[in-house]
Coordinates of C-alpha atoms in Angstrom, one line a residue:
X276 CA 85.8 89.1 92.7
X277 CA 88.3 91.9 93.7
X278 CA 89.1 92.7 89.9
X279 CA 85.2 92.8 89.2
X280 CA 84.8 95.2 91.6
X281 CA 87.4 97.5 90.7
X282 CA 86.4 97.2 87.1
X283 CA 82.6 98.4 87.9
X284 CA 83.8 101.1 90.7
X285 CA 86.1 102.5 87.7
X286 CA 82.7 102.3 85.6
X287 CA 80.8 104.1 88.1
X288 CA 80.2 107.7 87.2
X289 CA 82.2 109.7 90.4
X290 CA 83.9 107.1 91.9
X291 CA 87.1 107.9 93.6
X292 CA 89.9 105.9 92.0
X293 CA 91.6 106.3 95.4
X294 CA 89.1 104.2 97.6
X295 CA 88.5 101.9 94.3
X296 CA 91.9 101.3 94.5
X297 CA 92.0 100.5 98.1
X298 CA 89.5 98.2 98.0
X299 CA 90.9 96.5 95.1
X300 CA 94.0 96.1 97.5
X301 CA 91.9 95.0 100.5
X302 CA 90.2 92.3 98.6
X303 CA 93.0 90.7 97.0
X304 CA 94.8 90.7 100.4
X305 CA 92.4 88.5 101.8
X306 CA 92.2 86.7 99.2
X307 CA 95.7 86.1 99.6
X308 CA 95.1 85.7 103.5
X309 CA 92.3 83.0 102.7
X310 CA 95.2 80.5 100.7
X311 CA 94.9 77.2 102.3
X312 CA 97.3 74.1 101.6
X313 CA 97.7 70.6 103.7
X314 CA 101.4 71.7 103.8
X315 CA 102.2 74.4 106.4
X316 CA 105.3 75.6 104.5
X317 CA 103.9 75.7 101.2
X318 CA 100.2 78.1 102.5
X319 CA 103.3 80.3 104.2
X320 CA 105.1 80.5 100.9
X321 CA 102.2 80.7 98.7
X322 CA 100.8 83.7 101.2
X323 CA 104.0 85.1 101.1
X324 CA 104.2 85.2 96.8
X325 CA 100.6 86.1 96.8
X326 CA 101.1 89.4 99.2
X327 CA 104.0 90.6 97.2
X328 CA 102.2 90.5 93.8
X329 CA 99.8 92.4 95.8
X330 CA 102.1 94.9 96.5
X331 CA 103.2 95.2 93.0
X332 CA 100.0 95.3 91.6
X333 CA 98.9 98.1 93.4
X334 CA 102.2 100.0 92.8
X335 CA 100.9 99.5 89.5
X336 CA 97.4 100.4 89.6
X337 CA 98.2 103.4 91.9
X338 CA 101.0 104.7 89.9
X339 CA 101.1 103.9 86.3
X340 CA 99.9 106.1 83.6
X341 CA 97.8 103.5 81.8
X342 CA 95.8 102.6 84.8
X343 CA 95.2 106.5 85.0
X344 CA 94.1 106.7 81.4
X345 CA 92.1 103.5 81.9
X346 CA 90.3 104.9 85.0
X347 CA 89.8 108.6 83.2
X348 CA 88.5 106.9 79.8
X349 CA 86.2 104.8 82.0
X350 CA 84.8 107.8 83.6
X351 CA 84.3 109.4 80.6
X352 CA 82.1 106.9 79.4
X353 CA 80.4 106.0 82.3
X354 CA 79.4 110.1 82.9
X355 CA 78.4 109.9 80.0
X356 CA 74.5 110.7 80.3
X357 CA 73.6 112.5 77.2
X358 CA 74.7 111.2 74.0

């Protein structure tokens, strides 16, 4: 669900890719927080991978120039209201 969201917050005319971002961040987190195994030692390591792709990801998202130019040509189409 997190990367649905983001996707339609980056297609929403005027969002701010900051607190699109965020939430992006916030969602996967707890989906990461949610992981569940019968095996104590494996939810802690699977939690523990799933945070630090997290981290990464948003590095990405936050800080790489194609999610930029994916968020600006998004916005571009999605303000779009007068062909």
């Amino acid at each position: 669900p997190g990367c649905n969201n983001h996707d339609t917050n980056y297609q929403t005319c005027k969002t701010d890719k900051g607190i699109a971002d965020t939430q992006l961040k916030t969602e996967l987190t707890a989906a990461c927080n949610n992981l569940s195994y019968s095996d104590p030692a494996k939810s802690t390591l699977c939690k523990g991978w799933c945070l630090d792709q997290v981290v990464a990801f948003d590095f990405i998202v936050r800080q790489h120039f194609l999610a930029n130019k994916a968020y600006k040509d998004d916005q571009v189409k999605a303000c779009d209201c007068c062909p």
